[in-house]
Amino acid sequence: EPEVTQTPSHQVTQMGQEVILRCVPISNHLYFYWYRQILGQKVEFLVSFYNNEISEKSEIFDDQFSVERPDGSNFTLKIRSTKLEDSAMYFCASGLTYEQYFGPGTRLTVT
Amino acid sequence: TQLLEQSPQFLSIQEGENLTVYCNSSSVFSSLQWYRQEPGEGPVLLVTVVTGGEVKKLKRLTFQFGDARKDSSLHITAAQPGDTGLYLCAGGDRGSTLGRLYFGRGTQLTVWP
């Protein structure tokens, strides 16, 4: 069964460094998303992406964040200058109709 | 911001018991999705309901979307230890074009043998 994959599974970085989180969505899906989950809190929406552009972003998704679909299979989230409060699980999701299918997540730890 | 409240927050039952968990909001959603999440992993989609009053069954799990599309419930019959996990509801706020999902905090279910 097709699934969303994410790399790396765990990323440790120092405050102020740039990180790129990678996702391979399910191949025939058209809508792509990033969510995050701070430990012990709700899953929160960051951004949605369709037709090679951002369709919606949350208040969390400020100028430090960017997304890209560099080729036909990958979908990336870049954080330019990480802060301690960016430490969280980051989930990529993809969908075709109403459903959104989530990847296993990348645990980002900012020290 | 559209809020989804899930209850109860924790539920601990014996194997074989039935249970219902609830997902409520004051907002109308175009769709309602139920996920199950294990520690350190991503949410796994169980079901999506889109029509008010819709009922879907997945083996021993029954999902219902309220008539007004503001609430949903998940009923598990004859719970088993393998049902243990965090159950999340998530509401979608845009018609057929996928918009963001708003997640509840989840119900942590523990089923004891």
Short mmCIF file of C-alpha atoms in Angstrom, two decimals:
data_model
loop_
_atom_site.label_atom_id
_atom_site.label_comp_id
_atom_site.label_asym_id
_atom_site.label_seq_id
_atom_site.Cartn_x
_atom_site.Cartn_y
_atom_site.Cartn_z
CA GLU A 1 0.00 0.00 0.00
CA PRO A 2 1.43 3.42 -0.92
CA GLU A 3 2.59 5.56 1.97
CA VAL A 4 4.12 8.93 2.71
CA THR A 5 7.78 8.73 3.65
CA GLN A 6 9.89 11.30 5.49
CA THR A 7 13.60 11.79 6.04
CA PRO A 8 15.42 12.08 8.32
CA SER A 9 13.54 10.43 11.15
CA HIS A 10 15.45 12.54 13.67
CA GLN A 11 17.37 15.78 13.15
CA VAL A 12 19.39 17.54 15.80
CA THR A 13 20.55 21.06 15.02
CA GLN A 14 21.89 24.10 16.78
CA MET A 15 19.87 27.27 17.19
CA GLY A 16 20.27 29.55 14.20
CA GLN A 17 21.07 26.77 11.75
CA GLU A 18 19.05 25.95 8.66
CA VAL A 19 17.30 22.60 8.33
CA ILE A 20 15.53 20.94 5.45
CA LEU A 21 12.97 18.25 6.13
CA ARG A 22 12.12 15.96 3.26
CA CYS A 23 8.97 14.13 2.28
CA VAL A 24 7.92 11.85 -0.55
CA PRO A 25 4.11 12.06 -0.83
CA ILE A 26 1.93 9.32 -2.27
CA SER A 27 2.55 9.41 -6.00
CA ASN A 28 -0.88 10.29 -7.44
CA HIS A 29 -1.78 12.81 -4.74
CA LEU A 30 -2.19 16.46 -5.62
CA TYR A 31 -2.34 18.21 -2.24
CA PHE A 32 0.56 18.36 0.15
CA TYR A 33 0.80 19.58 3.73
CA TRP A 34 3.11 20.14 6.64
CA TYR A 35 1.94 19.89 10.24
CA ARG A 36 3.85 19.93 13.46
CA GLN A 37 3.27 18.54 16.93
CA ILE A 38 5.09 19.92 19.93
CA LEU A 39 5.51 17.28 22.61
CA GLY A 40 2.28 16.77 24.51
CA GLN A 41 0.30 19.18 22.32
CA LYS A 42 -2.12 19.03 19.42
CA VAL A 43 -1.14 18.46 15.84
CA GLU A 44 -1.01 21.94 14.23
CA PHE A 45 -1.32 22.90 10.58
CA LEU A 46 1.58 24.77 9.02
CA VAL A 47 1.01 24.99 5.28
CA SER A 48 -0.78 23.44 2.33
CA PHE A 49 0.57 23.26 -1.21
CA TYR A 50 -1.21 22.66 -4.48
CA ASN A 51 -0.32 23.16 -8.12
CA ASN A 52 3.21 24.25 -7.20
CA GLU A 53 2.20 27.02 -4.87
CA ILE A 54 1.15 27.59 -1.30
CA SER A 55 -2.63 27.49 -1.01
CA GLU A 56 -2.89 28.24 2.70
CA LYS A 57 -0.56 28.88 5.61
CA SER A 58 -1.03 29.29 9.32
CA GLU A 59 0.20 32.06 11.58
CA ILE A 60 3.03 29.72 12.64
CA PHE A 61 4.39 29.63 9.08
CA ASP A 62 6.35 32.88 9.13
CA ASP A 63 9.20 34.10 6.95
CA GLN A 64 11.58 31.59 8.51
CA PHE A 65 9.67 28.75 6.85
CA SER A 66 9.48 27.84 3.18
CA VAL A 67 8.25 24.87 1.17
CA GLU A 68 9.27 23.55 -2.20
CA ARG A 69 8.45 20.73 -4.55
CA PRO A 70 11.78 20.58 -6.38
CA ASP A 71 10.85 17.65 -8.60
CA GLY A 72 7.91 15.37 -9.25
CA SER A 73 8.31 13.34 -6.10
CA ASN A 74 9.83 15.34 -3.23
CA PHE A 75 8.25 17.96 -1.00
CA THR A 76 10.47 19.87 1.40
CA LEU A 77 10.11 22.15 4.41
CA LYS A 78 12.97 24.52 5.13
CA ILE A 79 13.47 26.39 8.37
CA ARG A 80 16.06 29.12 7.77
CA SER A 81 17.20 29.95 11.25
CA THR A 82 15.95 27.49 13.82
CA LYS A 83 14.82 28.53 17.28
CA LEU A 84 14.50 26.43 20.40
CA GLU A 85 10.72 26.57 20.09
CA ASP A 86 10.89 24.91 16.66
CA SER A 87 11.66 21.62 18.42
CA ALA A 88 8.75 19.34 17.51
CA MET A 89 7.63 16.41 15.37
CA TYR A 90 7.05 17.58 11.81
CA PHE A 91 4.58 15.60 9.73
CA CYS A 92 4.13 15.68 6.01
CA ALA A 93 0.74 14.69 4.61
CA SER A 94 -0.70 14.24 1.15
CA GLY A 95 -4.20 13.80 -0.22
CA LEU A 96 -6.35 13.52 -3.29
CA THR A 97 -9.91 14.14 -2.07
CA TYR A 98 -11.05 14.55 1.54
CA GLU A 99 -8.49 12.26 3.14
CA GLN A 100 -5.05 13.31 4.31
CA TYR A 101 -2.42 10.62 4.79
CA PHE A 102 0.42 11.34 7.15
CA GLY A 103 4.04 10.31 7.10
CA PRO A 104 5.90 8.91 10.12
CA GLY A 105 7.35 12.32 10.99
CA THR A 106 10.73 13.92 11.56
CA ARG A 107 11.66 14.69 15.13
CA LEU A 108 13.49 18.03 15.11
CA THR A 109 15.52 18.88 18.18
CA VAL A 110 17.02 22.38 18.36
CA THR A 111 19.74 22.83 20.97
CA THR B 1 -9.83 29.25 14.85
CA GLN B 2 -12.03 26.17 14.80
CA LEU B 3 -11.74 24.11 17.95
CA LEU B 4 -12.43 20.42 18.35
CA GLU B 5 -12.94 19.12 21.87
CA GLN B 6 -12.48 15.44 22.48
CA SER B 7 -13.81 13.55 25.47
CA PRO B 8 -12.88 11.79 27.54
CA GLN B 9 -9.20 12.70 27.53
CA PHE B 10 -8.28 9.31 29.06
CA LEU B 11 -10.21 6.05 29.04
CA SER B 12 -9.10 2.85 30.72
CA ILE B 13 -11.27 -0.23 30.29
CA GLN B 14 -11.20 -4.02 30.44
CA GLU B 15 -11.04 -6.22 27.38
CA GLY B 16 -14.51 -6.97 26.04
CA GLU B 17 -16.13 -3.72 27.14
CA ASN B 18 -17.76 -1.25 24.76
CA LEU B 19 -16.80 2.41 24.65
CA THR B 20 -17.64 5.66 22.92
CA VAL B 21 -15.42 8.69 22.48
CA TYR B 22 -16.68 12.06 21.37
CA CYS B 23 -15.48 14.92 19.23
CA ASN B 24 -17.41 18.20 19.51
CA SER B 25 -17.20 21.66 18.04
CA SER B 26 -19.27 24.79 17.67
CA SER B 27 -18.07 25.02 14.06
CA VAL B 28 -19.34 23.22 10.99
CA PHE B 29 -16.82 21.05 9.18
CA SER B 30 -16.89 19.84 5.60
CA SER B 31 -15.34 16.54 6.65
CA LEU B 32 -14.31 14.80 9.82
CA GLN B 33 -11.43 12.37 9.99
CA TRP B 34 -10.47 9.95 12.73
CA TYR B 35 -6.87 8.94 13.21
CA ARG B 36 -4.98 6.70 15.54
CA GLN B 37 -1.51 7.73 16.67
CA GLU B 38 1.13 5.65 18.43
CA PRO B 39 3.91 7.34 20.44
CA GLY B 40 6.57 8.85 18.18
CA GLU B 41 4.68 8.03 14.99
CA GLY B 42 2.44 9.81 12.53
CA PRO B 43 -1.37 9.74 12.69
CA VAL B 44 -2.84 6.79 10.79
CA LEU B 45 -6.13 7.48 9.04
CA LEU B 46 -9.02 5.28 10.18
CA VAL B 47 -11.99 6.85 8.43
CA THR B 48 -13.34 10.01 6.81
CA VAL B 49 -16.98 11.10 7.08
CA VAL B 50 -18.34 13.91 4.94
CA THR B 51 -22.15 13.81 5.06
CA GLY B 52 -24.20 14.91 8.05
CA GLY B 53 -25.65 11.84 9.78
CA GLU B 54 -23.23 9.52 8.01
CA VAL B 55 -22.30 6.27 9.77
CA LYS B 56 -19.29 4.18 8.80
CA LYS B 57 -18.19 0.85 10.20
CA LEU B 58 -14.70 -0.55 10.27
CA LYS B 59 -14.87 -4.02 11.86
CA ARG B 60 -15.62 -3.31 15.57
CA LEU B 61 -15.36 0.47 15.14
CA THR B 62 -18.41 2.59 14.28
CA PHE B 63 -18.00 6.24 13.33
CA GLN B 64 -20.81 8.75 13.15
CA PHE B 65 -20.88 12.33 11.86
CA GLY B 66 -23.50 14.54 13.48
CA ASP B 67 -26.43 15.80 11.42
CA ALA B 68 -25.17 19.37 11.69
CA ARG B 69 -21.58 18.31 10.88
CA LYS B 70 -20.31 19.79 14.15
CA ASP B 71 -19.65 16.61 16.08
CA SER B 72 -18.66 13.00 15.69
CA SER B 73 -18.37 9.86 17.75
CA LEU B 74 -16.32 6.70 17.64
CA HIS B 75 -17.81 3.58 19.20
CA ILE B 76 -15.73 0.46 19.77
CA THR B 77 -17.48 -2.83 20.46
CA ALA B 78 -15.78 -5.52 22.53
CA ALA B 79 -12.53 -3.63 22.92
CA GLN B 80 -9.27 -5.56 22.68
CA PRO B 81 -5.78 -4.72 24.01
CA GLY B 82 -4.73 -4.07 20.40
CA ASP B 83 -7.14 -1.10 20.36
CA THR B 84 -4.94 0.71 22.86
CA GLY B 85 -3.73 4.01 21.44
CA LEU B 86 -4.40 7.72 21.00
CA TYR B 87 -7.51 8.44 18.93
CA LEU B 88 -7.59 11.83 17.22
CA CYS B 89 -10.40 13.56 15.40
CA ALA B 90 -9.64 16.22 12.82
CA GLY B 91 -12.04 18.51 10.99
CA GLY B 92 -11.57 19.84 7.49
CA ASP B 93 -12.90 23.29 6.75
CA ARG B 94 -13.03 23.52 3.01
CA GLY B 95 -15.44 21.77 0.62
CA SER B 96 -13.96 19.31 -1.76
CA THR B 97 -10.69 21.19 -2.01
CA LEU B 98 -8.57 19.98 0.83
CA GLY B 99 -8.00 22.64 3.40
CA ARG B 100 -6.23 22.46 6.69
CA LEU B 101 -7.25 19.96 9.32
CA TYR B 102 -8.01 21.13 12.84
CA PHE B 103 -7.08 18.45 15.33
CA GLY B 104 -8.46 17.67 18.75
CA ARG B 105 -6.18 16.76 21.64
CA GLY B 106 -7.16 13.13 21.43
CA THR B 107 -8.52 10.37 23.66
CA GLN B 108 -5.90 8.05 25.11
CA LEU B 109 -7.48 4.60 25.26
CA THR B 110 -6.01 1.77 27.32
CA VAL B 111 -7.59 -1.67 27.10
CA TRP B 112 -6.46 -4.11 29.78
CA PRO B 113 -6.45 -7.88 29.18
#
